[in-house]
């Protein structure tokens, strides 16, 4: 070692014995390692696993039973059973609850110090957030698969689009859910408290969920709710999912698909930018 | 030649109208320990957050390892380790997996990460619990794992934010020994604590914070000299001896005070040999001693000595 110490900030004064190159892994490695970590929490907690898989089933049971009589109404009979109308949209709304839990999960980790450790390390914070959203999307996918299988076996879900149509609907739902998870991650880094997060999230979630085509055809709603449902991004996602699964398109197929995917990507981009910015340093 | 590893100059931090830091300056030479002493809310954690790039200062300037914390955040982060107030370990991972995770994030290969994890687990006496999930660890084990995690990248500077709060005495001493070992290896440490005893044991110099300002700074010995002394308190076996005892201690050159309600006599002492003086004086006067205790000055005593507006704790 030389006796003079350089004062130039860019020069790295490694201590002897420090492993060379341990100054942050590649972005891909970060995302991979962190995603695996978040997934691990899911598998390690059997109760959480059980209830997060049970939740969509309960929703499905409730909605199909409570709203089952609606299939006798005009407009819905073309779908056959109401479950065929309901399930593709439930795929979308379920991803929204999963997206919300993404934000809540981030805040929980922020409060127990794990996130502070990552923030004090030479790694990209976007990768911490991306890993969170990716692990949540995998979780979402598992939830939705369980729901689809149960719907087919127990509730007589037989959409006209067949397996390929349903897989398409699943894919659209996951992309939309992933986009929405960035909305909730951005909210999380902004409100910073789990309790506030819950309140803001429900305020965001329920209007989006119900003032949409998810459960009822907008034509049955008062005109002002109809107006909201028409501009609600979730409606496009629901139309897309339902169109793919049932081959009945309530609006032009290509436009609907493009709109739902484009909106998701815009939400992801804006949410990602805001979340990463809020996350870097608190002011 | 001074080689400062941490330097903060007139750092302030406001949260709305609250000034968490009000012009704090510190300097920590390479390979030394600075003890940042203060009660809750004094601004210790805020300063640590600024130095570890988690928070931006409202004004002022700070460098770590010669790097500006605002302009070279990423480089600072590759030189530091942080052990916060909460043991920041992933409860759903085993001890070894927690350390492997950190090493992998720092850029180690799988093999290197495993080796480094094994090394640290051995150092921190966690080898036997290596494969157990961190949520099954005791408080002391978690702290050790947390500290191990912050050392994975062999940082030049480590920040320990109240590392022993909530630990039992044995774990606390264990942690102290680990910190002493680190310093022996040339690591620079900034340690926050509420305990004067802890700062005294570990720190080369101590900075006392109160309400976001530096109210005292110096070595432990200098601070203690300012604070005054340790106190000997004697509980009398026989309450009637009070006058005799006061008399005897006064003649021995001490300044005893009588606490009637506790039936005890307290006297500040300057040096440890004064303890013998107390015992001898009382013995010669024929006073029977019930209990005898020597108490160290506390953080409160420091506050009282340096700042008459100290918060009542």
Coordinates of C-alpha atoms in Angstrom, one line a residue:
Chain A
X1 CA 0.0 0.0 0.0
X2 CA 1.2 3.5 -0.7
X3 CA 1.4 5.9 2.1
X4 CA -0.3 8.8 0.3
X5 CA -4.1 8.7 0.3
X6 CA -5.8 10.0 -2.8
X7 CA -8.5 12.6 -2.2
X8 CA -10.1 12.2 -5.6
X9 CA -13.6 10.8 -4.9
X10 CA -13.6 8.6 -8.0
X11 CA -10.6 6.6 -6.9
X12 CA -11.4 3.5 -5.0
X13 CA -9.2 2.9 -2.1
X14 CA -9.7 -0.8 -1.6
X15 CA -8.6 -2.4 1.6
X16 CA -6.4 -5.4 1.1
X17 CA -8.6 -8.5 1.4
X18 CA -11.7 -6.8 0.0
X19 CA -13.1 -9.1 -2.7
X20 CA -12.6 -7.3 -6.0
X21 CA -15.7 -6.3 -7.8
X22 CA -18.0 -6.6 -4.9
X23 CA -19.5 -3.2 -5.6
X24 CA -22.9 -4.2 -6.8
X25 CA -24.0 -7.1 -9.0
X26 CA -25.5 -6.7 -12.5
X27 CA -29.1 -5.5 -12.7
X28 CA -30.3 -8.9 -13.9
X29 CA -28.7 -10.6 -11.0
X30 CA -30.2 -8.1 -8.6
X31 CA -33.6 -8.6 -10.0
X32 CA -33.3 -12.4 -10.1
X33 CA -31.9 -12.7 -6.5
X34 CA -34.5 -10.3 -5.1
X35 CA -37.4 -11.9 -6.9
X36 CA -36.4 -15.3 -5.6
X37 CA -36.3 -13.8 -2.1
X38 CA -39.8 -12.4 -2.4
X39 CA -41.1 -15.6 -3.7
X40 CA -39.5 -17.5 -0.9
X41 CA -41.6 -15.5 1.6
X42 CA -44.7 -16.7 -0.2
X43 CA -43.8 -20.4 0.0
X44 CA -42.5 -20.2 3.5
X45 CA -45.7 -19.0 4.9
X46 CA -48.3 -21.8 4.4
X47 CA -51.1 -19.8 5.9
X48 CA -50.5 -16.9 3.6
X49 CA -50.3 -19.3 0.7
X50 CA -53.6 -21.0 1.7
X51 CA -55.5 -17.8 2.2
X52 CA -54.3 -16.0 -0.9
X53 CA -55.4 -19.0 -2.9
X54 CA -58.7 -19.3 -1.1
X55 CA -59.6 -15.6 -1.5
X56 CA -60.3 -15.7 -5.3
X57 CA -62.4 -18.9 -4.8
X58 CA -64.5 -17.2 -2.1
X59 CA -65.0 -14.2 -4.4
X60 CA -66.0 -16.4 -7.2
X61 CA -68.5 -18.4 -5.1
X62 CA -70.1 -15.2 -3.7
X63 CA -70.4 -13.4 -7.0
X64 CA -71.7 -16.4 -8.9
X65 CA -74.3 -17.2 -6.2
X66 CA -75.3 -13.6 -5.5
X67 CA -75.4 -12.4 -9.1
X68 CA -76.3 -15.8 -10.7
X69 CA -79.9 -14.7 -11.3
X70 CA -78.6 -11.9 -13.6
X71 CA -78.1 -14.4 -16.4
X72 CA -81.8 -14.2 -17.0
X73 CA -81.4 -10.5 -17.9
X74 CA -81.2 -9.4 -21.4
X75 CA -77.7 -9.1 -22.8
X76 CA -76.1 -11.7 -20.6
X77 CA -77.9 -14.8 -22.0
X78 CA -75.6 -14.9 -25.0
X79 CA -72.7 -15.9 -22.6
X80 CA -74.6 -19.0 -21.5
X81 CA -74.0 -19.3 -17.8
X82 CA -73.3 -16.1 -15.8
X83 CA -70.0 -17.6 -14.7
X84 CA -68.7 -17.2 -18.3
X85 CA -69.4 -13.5 -18.1
X86 CA -68.1 -13.2 -14.5
X87 CA -64.9 -15.2 -14.5
X88 CA -62.9 -13.3 -17.2
X89 CA -63.6 -10.1 -15.3
X90 CA -62.8 -11.6 -11.9
X91 CA -59.4 -12.5 -13.3
X92 CA -58.8 -8.8 -13.8
X93 CA -60.2 -7.6 -10.5
X94 CA -58.3 -10.3 -8.6
X95 CA -55.1 -9.0 -10.1
X96 CA -56.0 -5.6 -8.8
X97 CA -56.3 -6.9 -5.2
X98 CA -53.0 -8.7 -5.7
X99 CA -51.5 -5.4 -7.0
X100 CA -52.7 -3.6 -3.9
X101 CA -51.0 -6.2 -1.7
X102 CA -47.8 -5.5 -3.5
X103 CA -47.9 -1.9 -2.1
X104 CA -48.8 -3.1 1.3
X105 CA -46.0 -5.7 1.2
X106 CA -43.5 -3.1 0.3
X107 CA -44.5 -0.9 3.2
X108 CA -44.3 -3.9 5.6
X109 CA -40.7 -4.5 4.6
X110 CA -39.9 -0.8 4.7
X111 CA -41.0 -0.8 8.4
X112 CA -38.9 -3.8 9.4
X113 CA -35.6 -2.5 8.1
X114 CA -34.9 -5.0 5.3
X115 CA -35.5 -2.3 2.7
X116 CA -33.3 0.2 4.6
X117 CA -30.5 -2.3 4.2
X118 CA -31.0 -2.6 0.5
X119 CA -31.2 1.2 0.3
X120 CA -27.8 1.5 1.9
X121 CA -26.3 -0.9 -0.5
X122 CA -24.8 -0.2 -4.0
X123 CA -27.7 -1.7 -5.8
X124 CA -30.4 -0.2 -8.0
X125 CA -33.6 0.6 -6.1
X126 CA -35.6 0.1 -9.3
X127 CA -34.5 -3.6 -9.1
X128 CA -35.8 -3.9 -5.6
X129 CA -39.2 -2.6 -6.8
X130 CA -39.2 -4.6 -10.0
X131 CA -38.4 -7.8 -8.1
X132 CA -41.3 -7.0 -5.8
X133 CA -43.7 -6.5 -8.8
X134 CA -42.4 -9.6 -10.6
X135 CA -42.8 -11.9 -7.6
X136 CA -46.2 -10.5 -7.1
X137 CA -47.1 -11.3 -10.7
X138 CA -46.0 -14.9 -10.3
X139 CA -48.1 -15.1 -7.2
X140 CA -51.0 -13.6 -9.1
X141 CA -50.6 -16.1 -11.9
X142 CA -50.8 -19.0 -9.4
X143 CA -53.9 -17.5 -7.8
X144 CA -55.6 -17.1 -11.2
X145 CA -54.7 -20.6 -12.3
X146 CA -56.2 -22.1 -9.1
X147 CA -59.3 -20.0 -9.7
X148 CA -59.6 -21.1 -13.4
X149 CA -59.3 -24.7 -12.5
X150 CA -61.8 -24.5 -9.7
X151 CA -64.2 -22.5 -12.0
X152 CA -64.0 -25.2 -14.7
X153 CA -64.4 -28.1 -12.2
X154 CA -66.9 -26.7 -9.8
X155 CA -68.8 -23.8 -11.4
X156 CA -69.2 -25.1 -15.0
X157 CA -67.0 -22.5 -16.6
X158 CA -67.0 -23.3 -20.3
X159 CA -66.3 -20.2 -22.3
X160 CA -66.5 -20.3 -26.1
X161 CA -62.9 -19.2 -26.5
X162 CA -61.7 -22.5 -25.2
X163 CA -58.3 -23.1 -23.6
X164 CA -56.4 -20.7 -25.9
X165 CA -58.9 -18.0 -25.3
X166 CA -58.7 -18.4 -21.5
X167 CA -54.9 -18.4 -21.6
X168 CA -55.1 -15.1 -23.6
X169 CA -57.4 -13.7 -20.9
X170 CA -55.0 -14.8 -18.2
X171 CA -52.1 -13.2 -20.0
X172 CA -54.0 -9.9 -20.4
X173 CA -55.0 -10.0 -16.8
X174 CA -51.5 -10.5 -15.6
X175 CA -50.1 -7.6 -17.7
X176 CA -52.9 -5.3 -16.4
X177 CA -52.2 -6.5 -12.8
X178 CA -48.5 -5.9 -13.2
X179 CA -49.2 -2.4 -14.5
X180 CA -51.5 -1.7 -11.5
X181 CA -48.9 -3.1 -9.0
X182 CA -46.8 -0.1 -10.0
X183 CA -49.6 2.3 -9.3
X184 CA -49.8 0.8 -5.8
X185 CA -46.1 0.7 -5.3
X186 CA -46.0 4.4 -6.2
X187 CA -48.8 5.1 -3.7
X188 CA -46.9 3.1 -1.1
X189 CA -43.7 5.1 -1.5
X190 CA -45.7 8.2 -1.3
X191 CA -47.9 7.6 1.8
X192 CA -45.3 5.5 3.6
X193 CA -47.7 4.2 6.3
X194 CA -49.5 0.8 5.9
X195 CA -52.7 2.2 7.4
X196 CA -52.8 5.1 5.0
X197 CA -52.0 2.8 2.2
X198 CA -55.0 0.6 3.0
X199 CA -57.3 3.6 3.0
X200 CA -55.9 5.1 -0.2
X201 CA -55.9 1.7 -1.9
X202 CA -59.5 0.9 -1.1
X203 CA -60.5 4.4 -2.3
X204 CA -58.7 3.7 -5.6
X205 CA -59.8 0.1 -5.9
X206 CA -63.5 0.0 -5.4
X207 CA -64.6 2.7 -7.8
X208 CA -62.3 1.1 -10.4
X209 CA -63.7 -2.3 -9.7
X210 CA -67.4 -1.5 -9.7
X211 CA -67.7 1.4 -12.0
X212 CA -66.6 -0.8 -14.8
X213 CA -67.9 -3.6 -16.9
X214 CA -66.5 -6.2 -14.5
X215 CA -69.8 -7.4 -12.9
X216 CA -72.6 -5.8 -14.8
X217 CA -73.0 -4.5 -18.3
X218 CA -72.6 -0.7 -18.1
X219 CA -75.8 -0.3 -20.1
X220 CA -77.7 -1.3 -16.9
X221 CA -76.1 1.6 -14.9
X222 CA -77.2 5.2 -14.5
X223 CA -75.7 7.3 -17.2
X224 CA -73.1 9.0 -15.0
X225 CA -71.7 5.6 -13.8
X226 CA -71.8 4.5 -17.4
X227 CA -69.7 7.5 -18.3
X228 CA -67.1 6.5 -15.6
X229 CA -67.2 2.9 -16.7
X230 CA -66.5 3.9 -20.3
X231 CA -63.3 5.8 -19.4
X232 CA -62.2 3.4 -16.6
X233 CA -59.0 1.7 -17.8
X234 CA -60.2 -1.4 -16.0
X235 CA -63.1 -1.7 -18.3
X236 CA -60.8 -2.1 -21.3
X237 CA -59.0 -4.9 -19.5
X238 CA -62.3 -6.6 -18.6
X239 CA -63.5 -6.3 -22.2
X240 CA -60.3 -7.7 -23.5
X241 CA -60.2 -10.6 -21.0
X242 CA -63.9 -11.4 -21.6
X243 CA -63.5 -11.0 -25.4
X244 CA -60.6 -13.4 -25.5
X245 CA -62.3 -16.0 -23.2
X246 CA -65.8 -15.9 -24.7
X247 CA -65.1 -14.6 -28.2
X248 CA -67.9 -12.0 -27.6
X249 CA -66.3 -8.6 -28.0
X250 CA -68.2 -5.7 -26.5
X251 CA -65.9 -3.3 -28.3
X252 CA -63.6 -3.8 -31.2
X253 CA -61.1 -6.5 -30.4
X254 CA -57.8 -5.0 -31.6
X255 CA -58.5 -1.6 -30.1
X256 CA -59.6 -3.0 -26.8
X257 CA -56.5 -5.2 -26.5
X258 CA -54.2 -2.4 -27.6
X259 CA -55.8 0.0 -25.1
X260 CA -55.7 -2.3 -22.2
X261 CA -52.0 -3.2 -22.7
X262 CA -51.0 0.4 -23.5
X263 CA -52.7 1.7 -20.4
X264 CA -51.0 -0.9 -18.3
X265 CA -47.6 0.0 -19.7
X266 CA -48.2 3.7 -19.2
X267 CA -49.2 3.1 -15.6
X268 CA -46.1 0.9 -15.1
X269 CA -43.8 3.5 -16.5
X270 CA -45.2 6.4 -14.6
X271 CA -45.6 4.4 -11.4
X272 CA -42.2 3.0 -11.7
X273 CA -40.6 6.4 -12.2
X274 CA -42.5 7.9 -9.2
X275 CA -41.8 4.9 -6.9
X276 CA -38.1 4.8 -7.7
X277 CA -37.8 8.5 -7.2
X278 CA -39.6 8.5 -3.9
X279 CA -37.7 5.5 -2.8
X280 CA -34.2 6.8 -3.4
X281 CA -33.9 9.3 -0.6
X282 CA -36.4 10.7 1.7
X283 CA -36.3 14.5 1.8
Chain B
X1 CA -1.8 13.1 8.8
X2 CA -5.5 13.1 9.5
X3 CA -7.4 10.9 7.2
X4 CA -11.1 11.5 7.9
X5 CA -13.5 8.7 7.0
X6 CA -16.6 10.6 8.1
X7 CA -17.0 14.3 8.0
X8 CA -20.1 16.3 8.5
X9 CA -20.1 20.1 8.3
X10 CA -23.0 22.2 9.6
X11 CA -25.6 19.6 8.6
X12 CA -29.2 20.5 9.2
X13 CA -32.3 18.6 8.6
X14 CA -35.8 20.0 9.0
X15 CA -39.1 18.0 8.9
X16 CA -41.6 20.7 8.4
X17 CA -41.1 23.1 11.2
X18 CA -39.2 20.6 13.3
X19 CA -35.4 20.9 13.2
X20 CA -34.1 17.3 13.7
X21 CA -30.6 18.5 13.1
X22 CA -29.5 22.0 13.7
X23 CA -26.0 22.5 12.4
X24 CA -24.2 19.3 13.4
X25 CA -20.5 18.9 12.6
X26 CA -18.5 15.7 13.3
X27 CA -15.2 14.3 12.2
X28 CA -14.1 10.7 12.5
X29 CA -10.5 9.7 11.6
X30 CA -9.8 6.4 9.9
X31 CA -9.9 3.4 12.2
X32 CA -11.5 5.1 15.1
X33 CA -14.9 4.9 16.8
X34 CA -17.2 7.9 17.3
X35 CA -19.9 7.4 19.8
X36 CA -23.0 9.5 19.1
X37 CA -24.7 9.8 22.4
X38 CA -28.2 11.1 22.9
X39 CA -31.7 10.4 24.0
X40 CA -34.5 9.4 21.6
X41 CA -35.3 12.3 19.3
X42 CA -31.9 13.9 19.7
X43 CA -31.2 13.4 16.0
X44 CA -28.8 10.5 16.1
X45 CA -30.7 8.3 13.6
X46 CA -31.4 11.3 11.3
X47 CA -27.6 11.9 11.1
X48 CA -27.0 8.3 10.4
X49 CA -29.6 8.3 7.7
X50 CA -28.0 11.3 6.0
X51 CA -24.5 9.8 6.2
X52 CA -25.7 6.4 4.8
X53 CA -27.4 8.2 1.9
X54 CA -30.9 7.2 3.0
X55 CA -31.9 10.9 3.5
X56 CA -30.9 14.2 2.1
X57 CA -29.8 16.9 4.4
X58 CA -31.7 20.2 4.3
X59 CA -28.4 22.0 4.3
X60 CA -24.7 21.4 5.1
X61 CA -22.2 19.0 3.7
X62 CA -21.1 15.5 4.5
X63 CA -18.5 13.0 3.2
X64 CA -17.9 9.4 3.9
X65 CA -14.6 7.9 2.8
X66 CA -13.9 11.2 1.2
X67 CA -17.0 10.9 -1.0
X68 CA -19.8 13.4 -1.0
X69 CA -22.9 11.6 0.2
X70 CA -25.2 13.6 -2.1
X71 CA -23.1 13.6 -5.3
X72 CA -21.5 10.1 -5.0
X73 CA -24.2 8.2 -3.3
X74 CA -23.6 4.9 -5.1
X75 CA -19.9 5.0 -4.3
X76 CA -20.6 5.8 -0.7
X77 CA -23.0 2.8 -0.5
X78 CA -20.3 0.5 -1.8
X79 CA -18.0 1.5 1.1
X80 CA -20.3 1.4 4.0
X81 CA -22.3 -1.1 6.2
X82 CA -25.4 -0.1 8.1
X83 CA -26.9 -1.9 11.1
X84 CA -30.1 0.0 11.9
X85 CA -32.2 0.0 15.0
X86 CA -34.3 -2.9 13.8
X87 CA -32.5 -6.1 12.9
X88 CA -32.9 -5.9 9.2
X89 CA -32.8 -9.6 8.4
X90 CA -35.2 -11.5 6.2
X91 CA -37.1 -13.6 8.7
X92 CA -38.1 -16.2 6.1
X93 CA -34.6 -16.9 5.1
X94 CA -32.0 -18.9 7.1
X95 CA -29.0 -17.2 8.5
X96 CA -26.7 -18.4 5.8
X97 CA -29.2 -17.5 3.1
X98 CA -29.5 -14.0 4.5
X99 CA -25.8 -13.5 4.1
X100 CA -25.6 -15.2 0.7
X101 CA -28.4 -12.9 -0.5
X102 CA -26.4 -9.8 0.5
X103 CA -23.2 -11.1 -1.0
X104 CA -24.9 -12.0 -4.3
X105 CA -26.4 -8.5 -4.4
X106 CA -22.9 -7.1 -3.9
X107 CA -21.7 -9.0 -6.9
X108 CA -20.2 -12.2 -5.4
X109 CA -20.5 -15.5 -7.3
X110 CA -22.6 -18.3 -5.7
X111 CA -19.4 -19.9 -4.4
X112 CA -17.8 -16.7 -3.1
X113 CA -21.1 -15.8 -1.4
X114 CA -21.3 -19.2 0.3
X115 CA -17.7 -18.9 1.5
X116 CA -18.1 -15.4 2.9
X117 CA -21.3 -16.4 4.6
X118 CA -19.7 -19.4 6.3
X119 CA -16.8 -17.2 7.4
X120 CA -19.0 -14.6 9.0
X121 CA -21.4 -17.1 10.6
X122 CA -18.3 -18.7 12.2
X123 CA -17.0 -15.3 13.4
X124 CA -20.4 -14.4 14.9
X125 CA -20.9 -17.7 16.5
X126 CA -23.9 -18.6 14.4
X127 CA -22.5 -21.6 12.5
X128 CA -24.8 -24.0 14.4
X129 CA -27.9 -22.0 13.6
X130 CA -26.8 -21.3 10.0
X131 CA -29.6 -23.3 8.3
X132 CA -32.4 -22.2 10.7
X133 CA -34.8 -19.6 9.6
X134 CA -34.0 -16.2 11.0
X135 CA -37.4 -15.9 12.6
X136 CA -36.4 -18.6 15.0
X137 CA -33.4 -16.6 16.2
X138 CA -33.2 -14.9 19.6
X139 CA -32.8 -11.2 19.8
X140 CA -29.1 -11.4 20.3
X141 CA -28.6 -13.8 17.4
X142 CA -30.6 -11.6 15.1
X143 CA -28.5 -8.6 16.0
X144 CA -25.3 -10.6 15.3
X145 CA -26.8 -11.8 12.0
X146 CA -27.7 -8.2 11.1
X147 CA -24.2 -7.0 12.0
X148 CA -22.7 -9.8 9.9
X149 CA -24.9 -8.8 7.0
X150 CA -23.6 -5.3 7.1
X151 CA -20.0 -6.6 7.0
X152 CA -20.4 -9.0 4.0
X153 CA -18.7 -6.5 1.6
X154 CA -15.9 -5.7 4.1
X155 CA -17.0 -2.0 4.4
X156 CA -14.5 0.6 5.3
X157 CA -17.0 2.5 7.5
X158 CA -19.8 0.9 9.5
X159 CA -22.7 2.7 11.1
X160 CA -24.3 1.0 14.1
X161 CA -27.5 2.6 15.2
X162 CA -28.2 1.6 18.8
X163 CA -26.8 -1.8 18.2
X164 CA -27.4 -3.1 21.7
X165 CA -30.8 -1.6 22.5
X166 CA -33.1 -4.3 23.8
X167 CA -30.3 -6.9 24.2
X168 CA -29.6 -8.8 27.4
X169 CA -26.3 -7.9 29.2
X170 CA -24.4 -11.0 27.9
X171 CA -25.4 -10.4 24.3
X172 CA -24.5 -6.8 24.7
X173 CA -20.9 -7.6 25.9
X174 CA -20.6 -10.1 23.0
X175 CA -21.5 -7.4 20.5
X176 CA -19.1 -5.0 22.1
X177 CA -16.3 -7.5 21.6
X178 CA -17.2 -7.9 18.0
X179 CA -17.1 -4.2 17.4
X180 CA -13.7 -4.0 19.1
X181 CA -12.5 -6.7 16.8
X182 CA -13.6 -4.7 13.8
X183 CA -11.9 -1.6 14.9
X184 CA -8.8 -3.7 15.4
X185 CA -8.9 -4.5 11.7
X186 CA -8.9 -0.9 10.8
X187 CA -12.6 -0.3 10.2
X188 CA -14.1 3.1 11.1
X189 CA -17.2 3.0 13.2
X190 CA -19.9 5.4 14.0
X191 CA -22.0 4.2 16.8
X192 CA -25.2 5.7 18.3
X193 CA -26.2 4.9 21.7
X194 CA -28.2 6.1 24.7
X195 CA -25.8 4.6 27.1
X196 CA -22.7 6.5 28.3
X197 CA -21.3 3.2 29.5
X198 CA -21.4 1.8 25.9
X199 CA -19.8 4.9 24.4
X200 CA -17.2 4.8 27.1
X201 CA -16.3 1.3 26.4
X202 CA -16.2 1.5 22.6
X203 CA -15.7 5.0 21.4
X204 CA -12.4 6.9 20.9
X205 CA -14.4 10.1 21.0
X206 CA -17.9 11.0 21.9
X207 CA -20.3 13.5 20.6
X208 CA -23.4 14.3 22.6
X209 CA -26.5 15.4 20.7
X210 CA -29.5 17.1 22.2
X211 CA -32.4 18.4 20.2
X212 CA -30.4 18.3 17.0
X213 CA -27.3 20.1 18.3
X214 CA -23.9 19.0 19.5
X215 CA -23.9 19.9 23.2
X216 CA -20.6 18.3 24.1
X217 CA -17.8 16.5 22.3
X218 CA -14.5 14.9 23.4
X219 CA -13.0 11.7 24.8
X220 CA -14.9 9.8 27.4
X221 CA -12.4 11.0 30.0
X222 CA -13.0 14.6 29.0
X223 CA -16.7 14.2 29.2
X224 CA -16.6 12.6 32.5
X225 CA -14.4 15.3 33.8
X226 CA -17.1 17.8 32.7
X227 CA -19.9 15.7 34.2
X228 CA -18.1 15.4 37.4
X229 CA -17.9 12.2 39.2
X230 CA -19.2 8.9 40.0
X231 CA -21.2 8.6 43.1
X232 CA -20.8 6.3 46.1
X233 CA -24.0 5.6 48.0
X234 CA -24.1 4.0 51.4
X235 CA -27.2 2.6 53.0
X236 CA -26.8 2.7 56.7
X237 CA -27.5 -0.4 58.8
X238 CA -28.4 1.8 61.7
X239 CA -30.3 5.1 60.9
X240 CA -28.9 6.7 64.1
X241 CA -25.4 6.6 62.5
X242 CA -26.3 9.3 60.0
X243 CA -24.6 12.2 61.7
X244 CA -21.5 10.2 62.6
X245 CA -21.2 9.0 59.0
X246 CA -21.6 12.5 57.5
X247 CA -19.1 13.8 59.9
X248 CA -16.6 11.1 59.1
X249 CA -16.9 11.5 55.4
X250 CA -16.6 15.3 55.6
X251 CA -13.4 14.9 57.6
X252 CA -12.1 12.6 54.8
X253 CA -12.5 15.5 52.4
X254 CA -15.7 14.3 50.7
X255 CA -19.0 16.1 50.3
X256 CA -21.6 13.7 51.5
X257 CA -25.4 14.3 51.4
X258 CA -27.9 12.6 53.5
X259 CA -31.0 11.1 51.9
X260 CA -33.3 10.6 54.9
X261 CA -36.1 8.7 53.0
X262 CA -33.7 6.0 51.8
X263 CA -31.6 6.1 54.9
X264 CA -28.6 6.5 52.8
X265 CA -25.6 8.8 52.3
X266 CA -24.4 9.7 48.8
X267 CA -21.1 11.3 48.0
X268 CA -19.5 12.2 44.7
X269 CA -16.1 10.7 44.2
X270 CA -13.4 11.7 41.8
X271 CA -11.2 8.6 41.6
X272 CA -11.7 5.0 42.3
X273 CA -9.3 5.2 45.3
X274 CA -11.9 7.4 46.9
X275 CA -14.1 4.3 47.3
X276 CA -11.5 3.0 49.7
X277 CA -11.4 6.3 51.6
X278 CA -15.2 6.1 52.1
X279 CA -15.0 2.5 53.4
X280 CA -12.1 3.3 55.7
X281 CA -13.6 6.5 57.1
X282 CA -16.9 4.8 57.9
X283 CA -15.1 1.8 59.4
X284 CA -13.0 4.0 61.7
X285 CA -16.0 5.9 62.8
X286 CA -17.7 2.6 63.7
X287 CA -20.6 3.0 61.2
X288 CA -22.1 -0.2 60.1
X289 CA -22.7 -0.3 56.4
X290 CA -25.8 -2.0 55.0
X291 CA -25.2 -1.6 51.3
X292 CA -22.5 0.1 49.3
X293 CA -22.7 1.0 45.7
X294 CA -20.7 3.0 43.2
X295 CA -22.7 4.4 40.4
X296 CA -21.4 5.6 37.0
X297 CA -22.5 8.9 35.6
X298 CA -25.4 8.5 33.1
X299 CA -26.3 10.2 30.0
X300 CA -28.6 12.3 32.1
X301 CA -25.7 13.5 34.2
X302 CA -23.9 14.5 31.0
X303 CA -26.9 16.5 29.9
X304 CA -27.3 18.1 33.2
X305 CA -23.7 19.1 33.2
X306 CA -23.5 20.5 29.7
X307 CA -27.0 21.7 29.1
X308 CA -29.3 23.1 31.8
X309 CA -32.3 22.7 29.4
X310 CA -31.9 19.0 29.2
X311 CA -35.1 17.0 28.6
X312 CA -36.4 15.3 31.7
X313 CA -36.0 11.6 31.0

